[in-house]
Amino acid sequence: MTSQDLLRSPSVPHTRPQVVFDDPSTGPFHQKCGAEPTALDSIPDVIRALWAPLVVPITAPAFTTIDGEKKRLPPFPELIHTKPLGKRVCILDLDNREFADHGDVFSYQIPTWGNLRGPAAGFISHYLYAMIHGYSYKFIRAPKYPDRAPHWSKVIFTKEMLKQYDVVVMMDSDAMFATPQVPLEWLLNYWRIGPEALVAMPEDPLDHPNYDVRRRVNVNSGFIIAQAGEKTQRLFKDWAECPSETRYPGCAVWKKRPFHEQSAFSSHVRYDFLDGYSIDSHPQYIRTIPCTEANGYPQVAQSGCVGQFVRHYWADKNLTNLEFNHNIMAALTPLLVQSAYKQPGVVEDYREKVLDGALILDNPHR
């Protein structure tokens, strides 16, 4: 089926959803439980229909990144996923900040593009990615630990979400999918993250201070892929309890010291998990993703991390707005061109005619 066929498919809605709020204070983030459905309820279907012609098939043999590098999947018999995981995947946002100022996602004044704040752009892009591919989406408004940095809450709530979903993808607000048309299943195939993998995270740049106590480069917990199972529950439990030092002497230093839970995992947990396993003896359980593919962004290319699939704007969080803008327009531009200029009956071609005053005449020389 061609992209034009998909655009003409009966599954694509032909009516435009009308979003009207009589009272802005009761907007989409303040709707009462059990309220009647509104036009907002159709937005996930609209998003999927818009992106349908662009979504990369799960088993597509190759994909070319924005910077022109061709990435190839393993041979078909070696693929891990050939069918969509759907709602078994949860894209997880988690934060304990209020985000109630103008331009934030929980403001009583619905953000407009002109006042959208950086974290909001990141969160909305994660929701967009989930809707494009039919995944579940959750935003956890987390409480704060009384004795440690708020970053630690991502560990315990990822663990809890793994009781409900097969795969949980936890993302910081400044981490975004650079190519949202690429489904997670394709990435799992490409990175060879099979069912035995408990957790996967990208490496940090090879530069100070991104090394653990053994002088090995840290993993970055701003993008976590975790897969459900008893072993994963145990791993995340040990990780969340690391600062208690019942299992990991010296881990308490990471309660409030950067990089908090990330350093605790990198310096302690990955070297001793599941009763004596380590990342070196059992690398199939803890997977590292190349930094250039799932960390950093083009403006810090000198770090070796350009975020070909997942970008993490740790040094300039305001760039999330530009990334979100690119995500939307990169998808809409080819669709609009297809719809406006490639459909029969839209463009009328008079170039072979002759204009004479108020007349449009046939060209006698043709």
mmCIF file of C-alpha atoms in Angstrom:
data_model
loop_
_atom_site.group_PDB
_atom_site.id
_atom_site.type_symbol
_atom_site.label_atom_id
_atom_site.label_comp_id
_atom_site.label_asym_id
_atom_site.label_seq_id
_atom_site.Cartn_x
_atom_site.Cartn_y
_atom_site.Cartn_z
ATOM 1 C CA MET A 1 0.000 0.000 0.000
ATOM 2 C CA THR A 2 1.386 3.413 -0.933
ATOM 3 C CA SER A 3 1.432 6.498 1.275
ATOM 4 C CA GLN A 4 -1.305 7.962 -0.929
ATOM 5 C CA ASP A 5 -3.460 4.885 -0.339
ATOM 6 C CA LEU A 6 -2.956 5.285 3.381
ATOM 7 C CA LEU A 7 -3.909 8.934 3.229
ATOM 8 C CA ARG A 8 -7.139 7.959 1.444
ATOM 9 C CA SER A 9 -7.834 5.053 3.784
ATOM 10 C CA PRO A 10 -11.332 5.043 5.345
ATOM 11 C CA SER A 11 -9.661 4.736 8.757
ATOM 12 C CA VAL A 12 -8.350 8.292 8.436
ATOM 13 C CA PRO A 13 -10.893 10.719 9.904
ATOM 14 C CA HIS A 14 -12.043 13.372 7.436
ATOM 15 C CA THR A 15 -13.436 15.711 10.084
ATOM 16 C CA ARG A 16 -11.329 18.025 12.161
ATOM 17 C CA PRO A 17 -11.730 17.663 15.951
ATOM 18 C CA GLN A 18 -13.108 20.799 17.564
ATOM 19 C CA VAL A 19 -11.581 21.571 20.953
ATOM 20 C CA VAL A 20 -13.718 24.113 22.775
ATOM 21 C CA PHE A 21 -13.687 24.784 26.501
ATOM 22 C CA ASP A 22 -16.532 26.793 27.993
ATOM 23 C CA ASP A 23 -14.436 27.248 31.114
ATOM 24 C CA PRO A 24 -10.625 27.179 30.665
ATOM 25 C CA SER A 25 -10.220 26.172 34.304
ATOM 26 C CA THR A 26 -11.818 22.819 33.452
ATOM 27 C CA GLY A 27 -9.539 22.061 30.516
ATOM 28 C CA PRO A 28 -8.122 18.662 29.548
ATOM 29 C CA PHE A 29 -5.971 18.336 32.665
ATOM 30 C CA HIS A 30 -8.851 19.143 35.029
ATOM 31 C CA GLN A 31 -11.686 17.086 33.626
ATOM 32 C CA LYS A 32 -13.804 15.419 36.291
ATOM 33 C CA CYS A 33 -13.613 11.651 36.599
ATOM 34 C CA GLY A 34 -16.476 9.997 34.749
ATOM 35 C CA ALA A 35 -17.253 13.060 32.670
ATOM 36 C CA GLU A 36 -18.853 12.680 29.253
ATOM 37 C CA PRO A 37 -16.424 12.059 26.352
ATOM 38 C CA THR A 38 -15.200 15.149 24.523
ATOM 39 C CA ALA A 39 -13.450 15.825 21.241
ATOM 40 C CA LEU A 40 -10.176 15.354 23.128
ATOM 41 C CA ASP A 41 -10.904 11.642 23.384
ATOM 42 C CA SER A 42 -10.439 11.293 19.609
ATOM 43 C CA ILE A 43 -6.997 12.908 19.572
ATOM 44 C CA PRO A 44 -5.042 9.605 19.961
ATOM 45 C CA ASP A 45 -6.860 8.237 16.899
ATOM 46 C CA VAL A 46 -6.140 11.415 14.946
ATOM 47 C CA ILE A 47 -2.455 11.256 15.879
ATOM 48 C CA ARG A 48 -2.162 7.629 14.772
ATOM 49 C CA ALA A 49 -3.959 8.374 11.510
ATOM 50 C CA LEU A 50 -1.688 11.334 10.737
ATOM 51 C CA TRP A 51 1.505 9.381 11.357
ATOM 52 C CA ALA A 52 0.335 6.093 9.826
ATOM 53 C CA PRO A 53 1.912 6.770 6.392
ATOM 54 C CA LEU A 54 5.239 7.572 8.038
ATOM 55 C CA VAL A 55 5.649 4.900 10.713
ATOM 56 C CA VAL A 56 8.588 2.594 10.062
ATOM 57 C CA PRO A 57 7.550 -1.088 9.966
ATOM 58 C CA ILE A 58 8.807 -3.102 12.923
ATOM 59 C CA THR A 59 10.760 -5.381 10.596
ATOM 60 C CA ALA A 60 12.014 -2.757 8.112
ATOM 61 C CA PRO A 61 15.520 -3.967 7.163
ATOM 62 C CA ALA A 62 17.109 -0.523 7.391
ATOM 63 C CA PHE A 63 16.508 3.036 8.530
ATOM 64 C CA THR A 64 18.520 6.162 7.719
ATOM 65 C CA THR A 65 18.960 8.565 10.634
ATOM 66 C CA ILE A 66 18.644 12.335 10.412
ATOM 67 C CA ASP A 67 22.410 12.659 10.054
ATOM 68 C CA GLY A 68 22.412 10.241 7.120
ATOM 69 C CA GLU A 69 23.731 7.062 8.746
ATOM 70 C CA LYS A 70 22.001 3.869 7.634
ATOM 71 C CA LYS A 71 21.114 1.504 10.456
ATOM 72 C CA ARG A 72 20.354 -2.111 9.610
ATOM 73 C CA LEU A 73 18.376 -4.728 11.499
ATOM 74 C CA PRO A 74 19.713 -8.248 12.060
ATOM 75 C CA PRO A 75 18.512 -10.922 9.618
ATOM 76 C CA PHE A 76 14.786 -11.610 9.885
ATOM 77 C CA PRO A 77 15.142 -14.972 11.726
ATOM 78 C CA GLU A 78 17.095 -13.158 14.468
ATOM 79 C CA LEU A 79 14.494 -10.436 15.057
ATOM 80 C CA ILE A 80 13.030 -10.291 18.548
ATOM 81 C CA HIS A 81 9.785 -8.537 17.652
ATOM 82 C CA THR A 82 7.758 -8.955 14.486
ATOM 83 C CA LYS A 83 4.387 -7.823 15.867
ATOM 84 C CA PRO A 84 3.428 -4.649 17.762
ATOM 85 C CA LEU A 85 3.530 -4.755 21.547
ATOM 86 C CA GLY A 86 0.754 -2.152 21.771
ATOM 87 C CA LYS A 87 -0.524 -1.298 25.235
ATOM 88 C CA ARG A 88 1.946 -3.707 26.827
ATOM 89 C CA VAL A 89 4.490 -0.884 26.453
ATOM 90 C CA CYS A 90 4.268 2.099 28.806
ATOM 91 C CA ILE A 91 6.003 5.388 28.042
ATOM 92 C CA LEU A 92 6.534 6.822 31.517
ATOM 93 C CA ASP A 93 6.955 10.428 32.613
ATOM 94 C CA LEU A 94 7.664 11.075 36.259
ATOM 95 C CA ASP A 95 8.277 14.279 38.176
ATOM 96 C CA ASN A 96 7.593 15.818 41.559
ATOM 97 C CA ARG A 97 7.589 19.442 40.464
ATOM 98 C CA GLU A 98 4.265 21.268 40.223
ATOM 99 C CA PHE A 99 4.479 22.409 36.581
ATOM 100 C CA ALA A 100 1.575 24.762 37.254
ATOM 101 C CA ASP A 101 3.052 28.020 35.901
ATOM 102 C CA HIS A 102 1.827 29.542 32.663
ATOM 103 C CA GLY A 103 3.157 27.390 29.838
ATOM 104 C CA ASP A 104 3.371 24.208 31.931
ATOM 105 C CA VAL A 105 1.314 21.060 31.429
ATOM 106 C CA PHE A 106 -0.609 21.393 34.706
ATOM 107 C CA SER A 107 -1.329 25.124 34.448
ATOM 108 C CA TYR A 108 -4.984 26.149 34.569
ATOM 109 C CA GLN A 109 -4.257 28.140 31.424
ATOM 110 C CA ILE A 110 -3.737 25.645 28.616
ATOM 111 C CA PRO A 111 -0.273 26.231 27.110
ATOM 112 C CA THR A 112 0.030 27.668 23.630
ATOM 113 C CA TRP A 113 3.020 27.073 21.368
ATOM 114 C CA GLY A 114 4.305 30.572 22.118
ATOM 115 C CA ASN A 115 4.468 30.028 25.872
ATOM 116 C CA LEU A 116 5.228 26.307 26.038
ATOM 117 C CA ARG A 117 7.991 25.666 28.555
ATOM 118 C CA GLY A 118 10.854 23.244 27.938
ATOM 119 C CA PRO A 119 9.727 20.413 30.234
ATOM 120 C CA ALA A 120 6.216 20.605 28.771
ATOM 121 C CA ALA A 121 7.592 20.132 25.255
ATOM 122 C CA GLY A 122 9.445 17.035 26.422
ATOM 123 C CA PHE A 123 6.450 15.540 28.194
ATOM 124 C CA ILE A 124 4.078 16.185 25.292
ATOM 125 C CA SER A 125 6.557 14.655 22.848
ATOM 126 C CA HIS A 126 6.574 11.462 24.941
ATOM 127 C CA TYR A 127 2.779 11.347 24.871
ATOM 128 C CA LEU A 128 2.879 11.945 21.127
ATOM 129 C CA TYR A 129 5.276 9.025 20.644
ATOM 130 C CA ALA A 130 3.058 6.730 22.700
ATOM 131 C CA MET A 131 -0.043 7.677 20.708
ATOM 132 C CA ILE A 132 1.699 7.296 17.324
ATOM 133 C CA HIS A 133 2.504 3.660 18.085
ATOM 134 C CA GLY A 134 -0.478 2.692 20.249
ATOM 135 C CA TYR A 135 1.469 2.401 23.509
ATOM 136 C CA SER A 136 0.230 3.227 26.981
ATOM 137 C CA TYR A 137 1.267 6.523 28.536
ATOM 138 C CA LYS A 138 1.544 7.445 32.215
ATOM 139 C CA PHE A 139 2.551 10.589 34.048
ATOM 140 C CA ILE A 140 3.408 9.953 37.692
ATOM 141 C CA ARG A 141 3.265 12.969 39.987
ATOM 142 C CA ALA A 142 5.676 11.557 42.508
ATOM 143 C CA PRO A 143 6.202 12.357 46.180
ATOM 144 C CA LYS A 144 9.660 13.348 47.352
ATOM 145 C CA TYR A 145 12.020 11.243 49.395
ATOM 146 C CA PRO A 146 12.717 12.923 52.750
ATOM 147 C CA ASP A 147 16.399 11.965 52.717
ATOM 148 C CA ARG A 148 17.584 12.062 49.120
ATOM 149 C CA ALA A 149 17.425 13.932 45.816
ATOM 150 C CA PRO A 150 14.106 13.779 43.929
ATOM 151 C CA HIS A 151 15.774 11.953 41.016
ATOM 152 C CA TRP A 152 15.607 8.734 43.029
ATOM 153 C CA SER A 153 11.825 8.486 42.657
ATOM 154 C CA LYS A 154 12.205 7.334 39.031
ATOM 155 C CA VAL A 155 13.669 4.040 40.267
ATOM 156 C CA ILE A 156 10.828 3.002 42.551
ATOM 157 C CA PHE A 157 8.052 4.101 40.179
ATOM 158 C CA THR A 158 9.609 2.381 37.181
ATOM 159 C CA LYS A 159 9.654 -0.728 39.368
ATOM 160 C CA GLU A 160 5.968 -0.253 40.198
ATOM 161 C CA MET A 161 4.932 0.301 36.571
ATOM 162 C CA LEU A 162 6.669 -2.958 35.654
ATOM 163 C CA LYS A 163 3.975 -4.741 37.666
ATOM 164 C CA GLN A 164 1.415 -3.498 35.121
ATOM 165 C CA TYR A 165 3.309 -3.466 31.799
ATOM 166 C CA ASP A 166 5.716 -5.748 29.962
ATOM 167 C CA VAL A 167 8.028 -2.904 28.928
ATOM 168 C CA VAL A 168 8.431 0.482 30.611
ATOM 169 C CA VAL A 169 10.342 3.303 28.945
ATOM 170 C CA MET A 170 11.143 6.012 31.491
ATOM 171 C CA MET A 171 12.315 9.348 30.065
ATOM 172 C CA ASP A 172 13.486 12.592 31.636
ATOM 173 C CA SER A 173 11.673 15.701 30.459
ATOM 174 C CA ASP A 174 14.749 16.778 28.469
ATOM 175 C CA ALA A 175 15.001 13.445 26.620
ATOM 176 C CA MET A 176 13.097 13.065 23.339
ATOM 177 C CA PHE A 177 12.755 10.683 20.426
ATOM 178 C CA ALA A 178 14.550 12.302 17.481
ATOM 179 C CA THR A 179 12.618 10.213 14.950
ATOM 180 C CA PRO A 180 9.200 9.443 16.478
ATOM 181 C CA GLN A 181 8.200 7.456 13.395
ATOM 182 C CA VAL A 182 10.547 4.659 14.531
ATOM 183 C CA PRO A 183 8.665 2.260 16.853
ATOM 184 C CA LEU A 184 10.188 0.902 20.023
ATOM 185 C CA GLU A 185 9.944 -2.638 18.636
ATOM 186 C CA TRP A 186 12.268 -1.659 15.763
ATOM 187 C CA LEU A 187 14.745 -0.197 18.250
ATOM 188 C CA LEU A 188 14.595 -3.312 20.425
ATOM 189 C CA ASN A 189 15.337 -5.359 17.319
ATOM 190 C CA TYR A 190 18.163 -3.055 16.297
ATOM 191 C CA TRP A 191 19.755 -2.940 19.768
ATOM 192 C CA ARG A 192 19.138 -6.705 20.165
ATOM 193 C CA ILE A 193 17.376 -6.192 23.480
ATOM 194 C CA GLY A 194 15.764 -9.589 23.941
ATOM 195 C CA PRO A 195 13.437 -10.883 26.665
ATOM 196 C CA GLU A 196 16.391 -11.809 28.879
ATOM 197 C CA ALA A 197 17.410 -8.138 29.244
ATOM 198 C CA LEU A 198 16.228 -6.608 32.517
ATOM 199 C CA VAL A 199 17.205 -3.029 31.802
ATOM 200 C CA ALA A 200 18.941 -1.023 29.078
ATOM 201 C CA MET A 201 20.378 2.489 29.307
ATOM 202 C CA PRO A 202 22.692 4.564 27.092
ATOM 203 C CA GLU A 203 26.278 5.270 27.942
ATOM 204 C CA ASP A 204 27.352 8.765 28.948
ATOM 205 C CA PRO A 205 29.969 10.736 26.997
ATOM 206 C CA LEU A 206 33.553 9.618 27.508
ATOM 207 C CA ASP A 207 34.555 12.639 29.550
ATOM 208 C CA HIS A 208 34.912 13.790 33.152
ATOM 209 C CA PRO A 209 32.860 13.518 35.374
ATOM 210 C CA ASN A 210 31.006 10.665 33.667
ATOM 211 C CA TYR A 211 32.973 7.777 35.187
ATOM 212 C CA ASP A 212 32.118 5.411 37.994
ATOM 213 C CA VAL A 213 34.340 4.424 40.926
ATOM 214 C CA ARG A 214 36.058 1.852 38.701
ATOM 215 C CA ARG A 215 36.812 4.441 35.993
ATOM 216 C CA ARG A 216 34.225 2.942 33.663
ATOM 217 C CA VAL A 217 31.861 5.288 31.849
ATOM 218 C CA ASN A 218 28.481 5.730 33.540
ATOM 219 C CA VAL A 219 25.173 4.746 32.046
ATOM 220 C CA ASN A 220 22.594 7.525 31.796
ATOM 221 C CA SER A 221 19.272 7.025 33.568
ATOM 222 C CA GLY A 222 17.489 9.778 31.645
ATOM 223 C CA PHE A 223 16.355 7.064 29.217
ATOM 224 C CA ILE A 224 15.564 3.657 30.701
ATOM 225 C CA ILE A 225 14.124 0.620 28.940
ATOM 226 C CA ALA A 226 13.015 -1.937 31.533
ATOM 227 C CA GLN A 227 11.329 -5.305 30.950
ATOM 228 C CA ALA A 228 9.029 -6.931 33.480
ATOM 229 C CA GLY A 229 9.948 -10.011 35.468
ATOM 230 C CA GLU A 230 10.965 -11.245 38.896
ATOM 231 C CA LYS A 231 14.633 -10.579 38.215
ATOM 232 C CA THR A 232 13.852 -6.999 37.157
ATOM 233 C CA GLN A 233 11.811 -6.425 40.323
ATOM 234 C CA ARG A 234 14.771 -7.600 42.382
ATOM 235 C CA LEU A 235 17.208 -5.434 40.449
ATOM 236 C CA PHE A 236 15.133 -2.270 40.882
ATOM 237 C CA LYS A 237 14.519 -3.051 44.563
ATOM 238 C CA ASP A 238 18.261 -3.301 45.185
ATOM 239 C CA TRP A 239 18.778 -0.107 43.192
ATOM 240 C CA ALA A 240 16.158 1.839 45.172
ATOM 241 C CA GLU A 241 17.625 0.598 48.459
ATOM 242 C CA CYS A 242 21.237 1.194 47.438
ATOM 243 C CA PRO A 243 21.749 4.253 49.734
ATOM 244 C CA SER A 244 20.826 2.185 52.791
ATOM 245 C CA GLU A 245 24.166 0.389 52.262
ATOM 246 C CA THR A 246 22.753 -2.962 53.401
ATOM 247 C CA ARG A 247 24.047 -4.436 50.147
ATOM 248 C CA TYR A 248 26.258 -1.718 48.700
ATOM 249 C CA PRO A 249 28.771 -0.111 51.101
ATOM 250 C CA GLY A 250 29.541 3.464 50.114
ATOM 251 C CA CYS A 251 26.313 4.023 48.174
ATOM 252 C CA ALA A 252 24.873 6.522 50.674
ATOM 253 C CA VAL A 253 27.073 9.225 49.169
ATOM 254 C CA TRP A 254 24.760 9.255 46.133
ATOM 255 C CA LYS A 255 21.672 10.238 48.130
ATOM 256 C CA LYS A 256 22.160 13.880 47.203
ATOM 257 C CA ARG A 257 25.421 14.007 45.307
ATOM 258 C CA PRO A 258 25.288 14.069 41.484
ATOM 259 C CA PHE A 259 24.578 11.956 39.620
ATOM 260 C CA HIS A 260 22.383 10.450 42.317
ATOM 261 C CA GLU A 261 20.589 7.229 41.259
ATOM 262 C CA GLN A 262 22.573 7.145 38.012
ATOM 263 C CA SER A 263 25.912 7.055 39.820
ATOM 264 C CA ALA A 264 24.565 4.520 42.321
ATOM 265 C CA PHE A 265 23.617 2.167 39.502
ATOM 266 C CA SER A 266 26.851 2.730 37.598
ATOM 267 C CA SER A 267 29.213 2.387 40.577
ATOM 268 C CA HIS A 268 27.421 -0.278 42.593
ATOM 269 C CA VAL A 269 24.310 -2.034 41.293
ATOM 270 C CA ARG A 270 25.580 -3.144 37.897
ATOM 271 C CA TYR A 271 28.598 -4.830 39.485
ATOM 272 C CA ASP A 272 26.560 -6.863 41.986
ATOM 273 C CA PHE A 273 22.964 -7.798 41.270
ATOM 274 C CA LEU A 274 20.850 -10.964 41.566
ATOM 275 C CA ASP A 275 23.170 -12.354 44.241
ATOM 276 C CA GLY A 276 26.556 -11.961 42.665
ATOM 277 C CA TYR A 277 25.918 -11.361 38.979
ATOM 278 C CA SER A 278 27.722 -8.462 37.350
ATOM 279 C CA ILE A 279 27.479 -6.646 34.036
ATOM 280 C CA ASP A 280 30.710 -8.387 33.051
ATOM 281 C CA SER A 281 29.664 -11.928 33.960
ATOM 282 C CA HIS A 282 26.054 -11.587 32.741
ATOM 283 C CA PRO A 283 25.941 -8.769 30.162
ATOM 284 C CA GLN A 284 22.677 -10.114 28.743
ATOM 285 C CA TYR A 285 20.801 -8.787 31.776
ATOM 286 C CA ILE A 286 22.071 -5.192 31.760
ATOM 287 C CA ARG A 287 22.406 -3.727 28.289
ATOM 288 C CA THR A 288 24.221 -0.543 27.365
ATOM 289 C CA ILE A 289 23.152 1.467 24.321
ATOM 290 C CA PRO A 290 25.730 3.497 22.369
ATOM 291 C CA CYS A 291 25.826 7.108 23.483
ATOM 292 C CA THR A 292 25.738 8.385 19.918
ATOM 293 C CA GLU A 293 22.376 6.672 19.379
ATOM 294 C CA ALA A 294 20.489 7.365 22.601
ATOM 295 C CA ASN A 295 22.163 10.275 24.388
ATOM 296 C CA GLY A 296 23.345 13.791 23.649
ATOM 297 C CA TYR A 297 22.275 15.971 20.721
ATOM 298 C CA PRO A 298 23.827 17.579 17.624
ATOM 299 C CA GLN A 299 24.974 20.742 19.398
ATOM 300 C CA VAL A 300 27.310 18.657 21.593
ATOM 301 C CA ALA A 301 28.545 16.414 18.776
ATOM 302 C CA GLN A 302 32.117 16.868 20.021
ATOM 303 C CA SER A 303 31.132 14.640 22.960
ATOM 304 C CA GLY A 304 30.561 11.771 20.541
ATOM 305 C CA CYS A 305 26.856 11.692 21.428
ATOM 306 C CA VAL A 306 24.432 13.145 18.881
ATOM 307 C CA GLY A 307 21.221 11.302 19.804
ATOM 308 C CA GLN A 308 20.458 9.641 16.495
ATOM 309 C CA PHE A 309 17.352 7.951 17.940
ATOM 310 C CA VAL A 310 16.933 9.474 21.411
ATOM 311 C CA ARG A 311 18.238 12.916 22.274
ATOM 312 C CA HIS A 312 18.981 14.075 25.800
ATOM 313 C CA TYR A 313 19.385 17.834 26.155
ATOM 314 C CA TRP A 314 21.243 17.795 29.456
ATOM 315 C CA ALA A 315 23.325 20.910 28.694
ATOM 316 C CA ASP A 316 20.584 23.062 27.103
ATOM 317 C CA LYS A 317 17.110 21.997 28.133
ATOM 318 C CA ASN A 318 15.470 24.866 26.229
ATOM 319 C CA LEU A 319 16.294 23.079 22.966
ATOM 320 C CA THR A 320 13.474 20.632 23.677
ATOM 321 C CA ASN A 321 11.066 23.174 22.155
ATOM 322 C CA LEU A 322 13.008 23.217 18.890
ATOM 323 C CA GLU A 323 13.177 19.409 18.875
ATOM 324 C CA PHE A 324 9.426 19.163 19.441
ATOM 325 C CA ASN A 325 8.834 21.630 16.621
ATOM 326 C CA HIS A 326 11.029 19.528 14.327
ATOM 327 C CA ASN A 327 9.235 16.314 15.335
ATOM 328 C CA ILE A 328 5.869 17.763 14.387
ATOM 329 C CA MET A 329 6.825 19.572 11.197
ATOM 330 C CA ALA A 330 9.059 16.771 9.908
ATOM 331 C CA ALA A 331 5.977 14.572 9.956
ATOM 332 C CA LEU A 332 3.374 17.083 8.803
ATOM 333 C CA THR A 333 5.341 18.584 5.899
ATOM 334 C CA PRO A 334 5.336 15.481 3.652
ATOM 335 C CA LEU A 335 1.722 14.754 4.594
ATOM 336 C CA LEU A 336 0.618 18.279 3.721
ATOM 337 C CA VAL A 337 2.506 18.152 0.409
ATOM 338 C CA GLN A 338 0.890 14.799 -0.400
ATOM 339 C CA SER A 339 -2.562 16.065 0.512
ATOM 340 C CA ALA A 340 -2.277 19.466 -1.163
ATOM 341 C CA TYR A 341 -0.297 18.752 -4.321
ATOM 342 C CA LYS A 342 -0.319 15.013 -5.068
ATOM 343 C CA GLN A 343 -4.035 14.208 -4.866
ATOM 344 C CA PRO A 344 -6.122 14.026 -8.075
ATOM 345 C CA GLY A 345 -8.260 17.071 -8.747
ATOM 346 C CA VAL A 346 -6.444 19.467 -6.428
ATOM 347 C CA VAL A 347 -3.877 20.935 -8.828
ATOM 348 C CA GLU A 348 -5.120 22.229 -12.191
ATOM 349 C CA ASP A 349 -2.408 22.623 -14.813
ATOM 350 C CA TYR A 350 -2.894 25.434 -17.354
ATOM 351 C CA ARG A 351 0.714 25.693 -18.457
ATOM 352 C CA GLU A 352 -0.168 24.583 -22.021
ATOM 353 C CA LYS A 353 -2.766 27.333 -22.373
ATOM 354 C CA VAL A 354 -2.376 30.866 -23.689
ATOM 355 C CA LEU A 355 -3.643 33.931 -21.843
ATOM 356 C CA ASP A 356 -5.191 36.688 -23.970
ATOM 357 C CA GLY A 357 -6.768 39.525 -22.053
ATOM 358 C CA ALA A 358 -9.646 37.957 -20.145
ATOM 359 C CA LEU A 359 -9.471 34.722 -22.153
ATOM 360 C CA ILE A 360 -7.774 31.396 -21.479
ATOM 361 C CA LEU A 361 -7.107 29.851 -24.909
ATOM 362 C CA ASP A 362 -5.636 26.684 -26.266
ATOM 363 C CA ASN A 363 -2.083 27.090 -27.494
ATOM 364 C CA PRO A 364 -2.256 26.932 -31.319
ATOM 365 C CA HIS A 365 1.346 25.755 -31.473
ATOM 366 C CA ARG A 366 0.621 22.560 -29.577
#
